[in-house]
Tab-separated table of C-alpha atoms and ligand atoms in Angstrom:
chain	number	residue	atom	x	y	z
A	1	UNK	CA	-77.181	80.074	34.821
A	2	UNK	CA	-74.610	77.681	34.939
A	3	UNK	CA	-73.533	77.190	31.603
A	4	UNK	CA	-71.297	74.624	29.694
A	5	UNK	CA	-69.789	71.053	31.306
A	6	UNK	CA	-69.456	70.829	34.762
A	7	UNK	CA	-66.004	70.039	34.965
A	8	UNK	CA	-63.226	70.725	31.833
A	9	UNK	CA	-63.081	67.692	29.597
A	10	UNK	CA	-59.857	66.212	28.997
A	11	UNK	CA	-56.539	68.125	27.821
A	12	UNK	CA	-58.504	71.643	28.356
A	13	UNK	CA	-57.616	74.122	30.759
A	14	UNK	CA	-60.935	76.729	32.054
A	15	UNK	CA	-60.511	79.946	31.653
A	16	UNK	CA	-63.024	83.239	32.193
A	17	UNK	CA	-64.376	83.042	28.770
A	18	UNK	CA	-64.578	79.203	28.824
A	19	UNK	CA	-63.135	76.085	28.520
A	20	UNK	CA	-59.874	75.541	25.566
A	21	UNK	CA	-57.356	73.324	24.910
A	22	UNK	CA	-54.190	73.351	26.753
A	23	UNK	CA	-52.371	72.985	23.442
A	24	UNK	CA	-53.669	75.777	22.739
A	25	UNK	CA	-52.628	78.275	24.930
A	26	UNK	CA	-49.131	79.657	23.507
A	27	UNK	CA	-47.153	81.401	26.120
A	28	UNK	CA	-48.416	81.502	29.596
A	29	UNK	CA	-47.459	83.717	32.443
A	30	UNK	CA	-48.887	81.690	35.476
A	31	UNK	CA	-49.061	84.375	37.903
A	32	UNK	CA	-49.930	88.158	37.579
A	33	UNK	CA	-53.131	90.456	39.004
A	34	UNK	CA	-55.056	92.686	36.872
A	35	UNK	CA	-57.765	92.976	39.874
A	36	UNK	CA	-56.491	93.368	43.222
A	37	UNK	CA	-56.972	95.256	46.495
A	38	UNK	CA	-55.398	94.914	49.886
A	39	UNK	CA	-54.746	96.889	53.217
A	40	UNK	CA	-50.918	95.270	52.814
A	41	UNK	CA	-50.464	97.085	49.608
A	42	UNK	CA	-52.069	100.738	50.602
A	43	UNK	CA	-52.582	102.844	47.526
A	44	UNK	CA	-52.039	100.327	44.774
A	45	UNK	CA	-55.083	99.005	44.126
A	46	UNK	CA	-55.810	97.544	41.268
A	47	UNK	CA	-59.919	98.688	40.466
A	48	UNK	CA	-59.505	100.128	36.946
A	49	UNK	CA	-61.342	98.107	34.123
A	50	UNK	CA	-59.931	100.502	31.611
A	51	UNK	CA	-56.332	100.664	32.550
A	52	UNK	CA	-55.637	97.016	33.532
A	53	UNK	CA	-57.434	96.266	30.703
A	54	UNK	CA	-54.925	97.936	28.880
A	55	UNK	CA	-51.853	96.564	30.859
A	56	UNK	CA	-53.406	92.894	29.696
A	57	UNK	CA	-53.014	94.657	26.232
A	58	UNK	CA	-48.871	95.268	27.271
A	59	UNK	CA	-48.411	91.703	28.555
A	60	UNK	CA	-49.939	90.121	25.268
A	61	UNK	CA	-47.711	92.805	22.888
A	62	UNK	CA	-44.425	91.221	25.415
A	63	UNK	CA	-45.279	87.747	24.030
A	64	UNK	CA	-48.261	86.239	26.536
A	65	UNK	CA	-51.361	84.942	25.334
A	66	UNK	CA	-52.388	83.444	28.153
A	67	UNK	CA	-52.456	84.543	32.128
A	68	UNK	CA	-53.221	83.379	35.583
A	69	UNK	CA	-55.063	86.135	37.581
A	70	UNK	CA	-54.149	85.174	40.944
A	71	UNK	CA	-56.119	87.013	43.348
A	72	UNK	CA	-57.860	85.008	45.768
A	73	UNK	CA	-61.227	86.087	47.644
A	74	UNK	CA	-61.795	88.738	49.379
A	75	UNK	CA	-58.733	90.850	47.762
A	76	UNK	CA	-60.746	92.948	45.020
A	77	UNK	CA	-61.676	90.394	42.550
A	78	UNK	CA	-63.459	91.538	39.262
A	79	UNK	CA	-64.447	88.194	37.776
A	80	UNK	CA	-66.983	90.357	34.813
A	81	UNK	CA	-64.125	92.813	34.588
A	82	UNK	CA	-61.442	89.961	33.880
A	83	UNK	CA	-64.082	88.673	31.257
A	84	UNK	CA	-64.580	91.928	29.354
A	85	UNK	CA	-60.749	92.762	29.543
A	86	UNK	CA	-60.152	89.179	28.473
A	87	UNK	CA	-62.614	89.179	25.590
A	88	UNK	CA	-61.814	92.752	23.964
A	89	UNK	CA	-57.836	91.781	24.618
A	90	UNK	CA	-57.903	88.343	23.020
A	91	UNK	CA	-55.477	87.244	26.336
A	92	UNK	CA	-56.568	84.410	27.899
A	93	UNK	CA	-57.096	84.563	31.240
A	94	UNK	CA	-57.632	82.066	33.999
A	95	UNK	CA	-59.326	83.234	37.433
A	96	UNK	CA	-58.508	82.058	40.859
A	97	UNK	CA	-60.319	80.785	43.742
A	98	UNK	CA	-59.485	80.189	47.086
A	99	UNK	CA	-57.755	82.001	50.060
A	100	UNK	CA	-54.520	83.893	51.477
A	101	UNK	CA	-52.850	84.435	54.171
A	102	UNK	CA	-54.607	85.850	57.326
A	103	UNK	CA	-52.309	89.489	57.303
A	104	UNK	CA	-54.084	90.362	54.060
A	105	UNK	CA	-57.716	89.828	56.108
A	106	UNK	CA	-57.435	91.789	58.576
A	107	UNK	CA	-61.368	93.520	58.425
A	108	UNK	CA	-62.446	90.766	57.064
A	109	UNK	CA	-63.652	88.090	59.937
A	110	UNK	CA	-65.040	85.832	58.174
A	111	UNK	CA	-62.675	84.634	55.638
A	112	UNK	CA	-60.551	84.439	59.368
A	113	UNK	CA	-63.134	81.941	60.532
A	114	UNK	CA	-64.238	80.255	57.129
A	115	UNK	CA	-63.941	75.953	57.917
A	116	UNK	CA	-62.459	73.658	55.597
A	117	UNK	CA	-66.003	72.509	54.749
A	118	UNK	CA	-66.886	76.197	53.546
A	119	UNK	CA	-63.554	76.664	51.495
A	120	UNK	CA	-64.458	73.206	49.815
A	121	UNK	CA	-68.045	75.021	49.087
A	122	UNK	CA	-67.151	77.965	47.905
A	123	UNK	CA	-64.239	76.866	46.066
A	124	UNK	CA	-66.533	74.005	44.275
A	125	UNK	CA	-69.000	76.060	43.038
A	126	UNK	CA	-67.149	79.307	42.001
A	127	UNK	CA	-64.960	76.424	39.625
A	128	UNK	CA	-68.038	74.956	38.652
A	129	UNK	CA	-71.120	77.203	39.055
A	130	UNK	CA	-70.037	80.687	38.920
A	131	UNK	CA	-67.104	83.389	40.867
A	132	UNK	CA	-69.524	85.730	43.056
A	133	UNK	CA	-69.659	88.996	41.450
A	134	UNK	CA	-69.258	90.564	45.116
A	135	UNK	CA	-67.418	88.715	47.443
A	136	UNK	CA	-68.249	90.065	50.543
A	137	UNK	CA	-71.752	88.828	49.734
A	138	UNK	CA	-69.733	85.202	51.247
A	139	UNK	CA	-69.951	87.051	54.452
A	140	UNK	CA	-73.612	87.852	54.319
A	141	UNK	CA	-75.550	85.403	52.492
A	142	UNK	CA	-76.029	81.633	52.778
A	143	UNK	CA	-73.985	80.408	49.473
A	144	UNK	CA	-77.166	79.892	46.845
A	145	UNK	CA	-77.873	83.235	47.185
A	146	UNK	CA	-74.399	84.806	46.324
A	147	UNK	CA	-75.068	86.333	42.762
A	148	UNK	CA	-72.584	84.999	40.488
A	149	UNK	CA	-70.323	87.170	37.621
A	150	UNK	CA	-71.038	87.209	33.897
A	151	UNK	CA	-69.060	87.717	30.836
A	152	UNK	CA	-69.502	89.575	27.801
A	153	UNK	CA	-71.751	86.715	26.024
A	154	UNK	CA	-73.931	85.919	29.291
A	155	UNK	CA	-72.157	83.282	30.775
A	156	UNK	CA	-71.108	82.355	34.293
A	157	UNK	CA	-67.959	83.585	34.909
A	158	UNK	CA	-65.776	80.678	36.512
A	159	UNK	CA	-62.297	79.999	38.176
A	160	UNK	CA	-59.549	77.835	36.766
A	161	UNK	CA	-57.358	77.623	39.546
A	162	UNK	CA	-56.958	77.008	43.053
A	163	UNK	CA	-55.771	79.045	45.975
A	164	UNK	CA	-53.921	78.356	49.242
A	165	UNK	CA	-51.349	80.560	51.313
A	166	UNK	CA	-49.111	80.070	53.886
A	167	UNK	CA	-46.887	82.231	56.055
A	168	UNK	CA	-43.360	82.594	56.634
A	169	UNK	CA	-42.490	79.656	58.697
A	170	UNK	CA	-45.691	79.036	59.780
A	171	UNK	CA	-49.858	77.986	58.858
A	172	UNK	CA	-52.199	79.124	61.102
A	173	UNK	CA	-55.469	77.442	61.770
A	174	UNK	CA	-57.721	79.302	59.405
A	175	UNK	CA	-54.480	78.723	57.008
A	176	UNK	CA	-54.450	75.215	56.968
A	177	UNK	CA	-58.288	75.361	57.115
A	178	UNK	CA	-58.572	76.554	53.668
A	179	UNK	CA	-55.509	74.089	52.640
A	180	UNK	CA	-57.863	71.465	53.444
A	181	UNK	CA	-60.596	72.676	51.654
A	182	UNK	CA	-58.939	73.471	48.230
A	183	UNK	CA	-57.890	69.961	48.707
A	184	UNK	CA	-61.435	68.898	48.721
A	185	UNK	CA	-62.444	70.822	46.074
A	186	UNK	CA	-59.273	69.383	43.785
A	187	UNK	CA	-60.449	66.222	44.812
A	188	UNK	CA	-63.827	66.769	43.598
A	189	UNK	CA	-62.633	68.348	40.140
A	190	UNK	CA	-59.080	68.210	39.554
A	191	UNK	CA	-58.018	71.750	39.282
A	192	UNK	CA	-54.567	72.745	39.785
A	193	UNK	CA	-53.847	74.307	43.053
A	194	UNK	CA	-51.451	77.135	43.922
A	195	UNK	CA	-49.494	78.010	47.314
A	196	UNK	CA	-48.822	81.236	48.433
A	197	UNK	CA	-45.744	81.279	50.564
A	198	UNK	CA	-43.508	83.811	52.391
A	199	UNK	CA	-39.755	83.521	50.879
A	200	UNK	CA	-40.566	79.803	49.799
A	201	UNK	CA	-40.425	78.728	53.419
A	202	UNK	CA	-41.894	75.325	54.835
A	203	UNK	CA	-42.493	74.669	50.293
A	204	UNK	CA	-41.703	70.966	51.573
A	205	UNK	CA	-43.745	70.765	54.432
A	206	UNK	CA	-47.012	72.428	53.013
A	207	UNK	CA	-46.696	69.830	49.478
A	208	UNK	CA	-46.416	67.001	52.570
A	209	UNK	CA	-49.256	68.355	54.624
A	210	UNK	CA	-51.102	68.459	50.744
A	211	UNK	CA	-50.273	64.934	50.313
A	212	UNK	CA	-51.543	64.461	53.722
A	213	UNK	CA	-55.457	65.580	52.623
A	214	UNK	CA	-54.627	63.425	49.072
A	215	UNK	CA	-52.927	65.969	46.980
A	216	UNK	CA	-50.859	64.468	44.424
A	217	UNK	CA	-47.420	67.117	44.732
A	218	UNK	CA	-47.797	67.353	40.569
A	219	UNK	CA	-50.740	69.572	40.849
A	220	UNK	CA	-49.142	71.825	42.824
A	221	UNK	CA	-47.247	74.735	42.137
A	222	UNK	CA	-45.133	76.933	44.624
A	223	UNK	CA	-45.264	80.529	44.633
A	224	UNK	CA	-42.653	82.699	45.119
A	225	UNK	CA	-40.232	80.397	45.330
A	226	UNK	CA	-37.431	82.419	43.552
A	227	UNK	CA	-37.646	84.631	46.596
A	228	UNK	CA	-35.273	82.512	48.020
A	229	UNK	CA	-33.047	82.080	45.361
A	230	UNK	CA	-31.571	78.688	45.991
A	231	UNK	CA	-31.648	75.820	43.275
A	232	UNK	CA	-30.854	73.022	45.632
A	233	UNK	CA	-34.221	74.044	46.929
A	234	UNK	CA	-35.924	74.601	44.446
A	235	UNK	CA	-34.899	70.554	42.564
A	236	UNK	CA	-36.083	69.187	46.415
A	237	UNK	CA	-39.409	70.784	45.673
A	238	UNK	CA	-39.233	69.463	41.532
A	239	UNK	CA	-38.260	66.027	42.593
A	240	UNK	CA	-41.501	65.943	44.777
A	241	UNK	CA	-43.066	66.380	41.579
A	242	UNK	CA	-44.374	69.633	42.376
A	243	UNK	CA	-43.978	72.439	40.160
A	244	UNK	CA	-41.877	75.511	41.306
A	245	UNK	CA	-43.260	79.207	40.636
A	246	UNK	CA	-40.406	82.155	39.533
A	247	UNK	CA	-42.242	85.297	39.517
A	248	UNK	CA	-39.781	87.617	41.085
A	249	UNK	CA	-38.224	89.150	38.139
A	250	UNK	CA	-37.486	92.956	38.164
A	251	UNK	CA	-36.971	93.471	41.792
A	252	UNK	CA	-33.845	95.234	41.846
A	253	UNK	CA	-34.280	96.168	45.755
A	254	UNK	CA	-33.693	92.146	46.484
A	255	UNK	CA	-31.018	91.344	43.759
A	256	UNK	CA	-30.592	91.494	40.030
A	257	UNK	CA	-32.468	89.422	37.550
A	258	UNK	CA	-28.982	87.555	36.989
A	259	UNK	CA	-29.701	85.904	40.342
A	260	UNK	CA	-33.021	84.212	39.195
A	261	UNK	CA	-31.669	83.630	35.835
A	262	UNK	CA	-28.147	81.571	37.094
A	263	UNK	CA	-31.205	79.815	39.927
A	264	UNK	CA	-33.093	78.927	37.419
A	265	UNK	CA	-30.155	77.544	34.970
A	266	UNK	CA	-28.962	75.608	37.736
A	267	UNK	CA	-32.681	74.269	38.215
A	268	UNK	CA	-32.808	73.109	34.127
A	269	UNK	CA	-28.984	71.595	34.288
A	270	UNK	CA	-30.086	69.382	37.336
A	271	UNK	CA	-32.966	67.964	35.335
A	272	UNK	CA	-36.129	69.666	36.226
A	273	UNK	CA	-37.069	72.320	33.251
A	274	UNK	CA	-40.563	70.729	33.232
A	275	UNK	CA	-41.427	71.798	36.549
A	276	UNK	CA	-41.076	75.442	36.195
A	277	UNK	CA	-43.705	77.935	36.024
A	278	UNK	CA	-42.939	81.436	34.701
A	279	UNK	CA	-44.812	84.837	36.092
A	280	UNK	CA	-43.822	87.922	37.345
A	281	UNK	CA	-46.786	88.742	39.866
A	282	UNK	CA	-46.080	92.602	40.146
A	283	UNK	CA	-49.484	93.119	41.410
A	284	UNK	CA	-48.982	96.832	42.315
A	285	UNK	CA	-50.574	100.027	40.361
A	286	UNK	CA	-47.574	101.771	41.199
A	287	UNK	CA	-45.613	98.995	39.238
A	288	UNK	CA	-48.263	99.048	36.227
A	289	UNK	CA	-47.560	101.071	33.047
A	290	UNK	CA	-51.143	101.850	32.833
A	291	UNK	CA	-51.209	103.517	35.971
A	292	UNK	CA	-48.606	105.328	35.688
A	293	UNK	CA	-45.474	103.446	36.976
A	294	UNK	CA	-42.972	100.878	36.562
A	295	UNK	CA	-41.526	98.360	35.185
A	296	UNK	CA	-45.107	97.068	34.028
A	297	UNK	CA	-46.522	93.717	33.023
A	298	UNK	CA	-44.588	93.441	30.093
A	299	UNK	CA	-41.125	93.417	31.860
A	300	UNK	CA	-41.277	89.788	31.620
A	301	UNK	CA	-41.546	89.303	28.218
A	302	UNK	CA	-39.370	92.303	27.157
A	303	UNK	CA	-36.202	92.460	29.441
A	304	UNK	CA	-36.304	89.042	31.212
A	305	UNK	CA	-37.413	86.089	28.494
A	306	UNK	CA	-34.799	87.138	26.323
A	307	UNK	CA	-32.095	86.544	29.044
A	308	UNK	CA	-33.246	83.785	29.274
A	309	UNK	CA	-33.438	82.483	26.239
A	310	UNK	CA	-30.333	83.720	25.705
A	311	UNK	CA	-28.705	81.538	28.432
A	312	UNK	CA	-31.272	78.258	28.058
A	313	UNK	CA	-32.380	77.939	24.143
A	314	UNK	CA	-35.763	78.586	22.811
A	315	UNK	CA	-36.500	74.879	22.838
A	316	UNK	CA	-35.995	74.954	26.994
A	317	UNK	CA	-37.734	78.858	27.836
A	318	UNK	CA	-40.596	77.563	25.194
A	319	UNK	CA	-41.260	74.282	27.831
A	320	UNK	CA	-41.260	76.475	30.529
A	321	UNK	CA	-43.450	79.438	28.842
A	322	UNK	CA	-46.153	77.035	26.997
A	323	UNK	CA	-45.962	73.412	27.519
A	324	UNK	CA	-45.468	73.441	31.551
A	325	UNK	CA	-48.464	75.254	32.009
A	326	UNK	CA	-50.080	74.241	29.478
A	327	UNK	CA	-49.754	70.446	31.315
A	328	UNK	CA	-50.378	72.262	34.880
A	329	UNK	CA	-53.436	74.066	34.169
A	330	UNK	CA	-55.484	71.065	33.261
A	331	UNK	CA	-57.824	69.822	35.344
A	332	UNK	CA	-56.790	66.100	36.690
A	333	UNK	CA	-56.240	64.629	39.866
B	401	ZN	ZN1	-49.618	87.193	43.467
């Protein structure tokens, strides 16, 4: 049953259990996965309720209160697992609809194929309705009948964000099909929108081709732009008014943490600390404490806030930790 207002009401942000105030969030990491599966990342899925429920339990002891789960459909979503984990943590946790790139779909035809007019329809209701508590059932069943998740206290389980994803260089058809239809279904409700991309390539030209459908570039957010650690990029992307997404902190194989820190520092000192978005998307059981491995969710909040406060203030990392995405997670066009 769908349950509560149809859309969030002003100044509140929706997460899994419900809508809150954006005020109210505290800190914010804006991009991890405690529910993921893909044939790109072979042997680290992410499918136990019990240990990424307790990995949630690390992030919030780092400092977070609040997280984006960013795993798209199709990738081994658990939208009544994220409740549960979310209601006997205390985190708050937004859920994600939407798509990603074609290499991670590979079996998976239909999500290929999907139009623009199905990612607007399945993108509308799983923000408004419900998240399908199976979502291969997209594949198989005309959308009414696709059974939706619940949490803990009965409710529809339902997503906060938008999803889009682009590749390196390049947006294939089925790409820019589902770019059109988050657009649709931001222009229906107002939900923030993220982009996938592949080293923050073509960042400019997929906020443009947003604009294009009637995107407003402050609703935006680019992932993984850090990857390419370059601040004159990254204040082209800010002064578009779109915000820019660091979430590559800990990996060592690329380049220190120093790297993203002296980016991001350059980033603040040429005026654009409120367009920053702070995550650490590690995404990989063989990366999670829980499971077993390394560094873990809390990485963020133990080894790499501190450096950062360190070098920015508290007044400057607590923008970028509460009130940026705090302001970006609302729902307004
Ligand atoms: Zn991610």
């Amino acid at each position: 049953m769908p349950t509560g207002e149809l859309l969030p009401a002003a100044g509140r942000v929706r997460t899994v259990l419900g809508d809150a105030p954006s005020i109210d969030l505290g800190r914010v990491n804006y991009h991890e996965h405690l529910f993921q599966a893909s044939p790109l990342l072979p042997g680290d899925d992410l499918n136990d309720e019990t240990l990424s429920g307790a990995e949630l339990g690390r992030l919030a002891e780092s400092g977070f209160e609040c997280m984006v789960d960013a795993t798209p459909v199709g990738l081994g979503r658990r939208p009544d697992a994220l409740a549960r984990v979310s209601a006997a943590s205390g985190v708050r946790v937004i859920a994600t609809t939407g798509r990603h790139r074609d290499a991670h779909y590979p079996e998976q035809q239909w999500i290929l194929d999907a139009s623009a007019d199905e990612w607007a329809a399945i993108t509308l209701r799983e923000l408004t309705v419900g998240q399908a508590l199976d979502d291969t059932a997209y594949g198989r069943l005309p959308l009414d009948d696709v059974a939706t998740a619940q949490a803990p206290d009965g409710a529809d389980v339902r997503a906060g964000m938008l999803k889009a994803a682009i590749d390196y260089w390049a947006i294939s058809r089925g790409e820019r099909a589902a770019l059109e239809g988050v657009a649709a279904s931001h222009a229906a409700t107002g939900a923030p929108i993220m982009v996938h991309t592949e080293s923050c390539s073509a960042a400019l030209e997929v906020i443009t081709l947003l604009e294009s459908y009637g995107v407003r570039p402050a609703r935006v957010v680019i992932a993984h732009a850090d990857r390419t650690p370059d601040p004159h990029l990254h204040a082209e992307i800010a002064a578009t008014g779109a915000s820019v997404g660091y979430d590559g902190a800990g990996r060592l194989r690329l380049w220190p943490d120093a790297v993203l820190i002296d980016s991001l520092a350059a980033l603040v000192e040429s005026g654009h600390a409120d367009r920053v978005l702070l995550g650490a998307d590690v995404a990989r059981a063989s990366r999670y404490e829980s499971y077993g491995g390394m560094p873990g969710l809390a990485y963020l909040g133990r080894r790499f806030v501190p450096r950062l406060q360190q070098r920015l203030g508290d007044r400057v990392v607590q923008g970028i930790l509460v009130d940026n995405p705090g302001r970006f997670l609302e729902w307004q066009n």
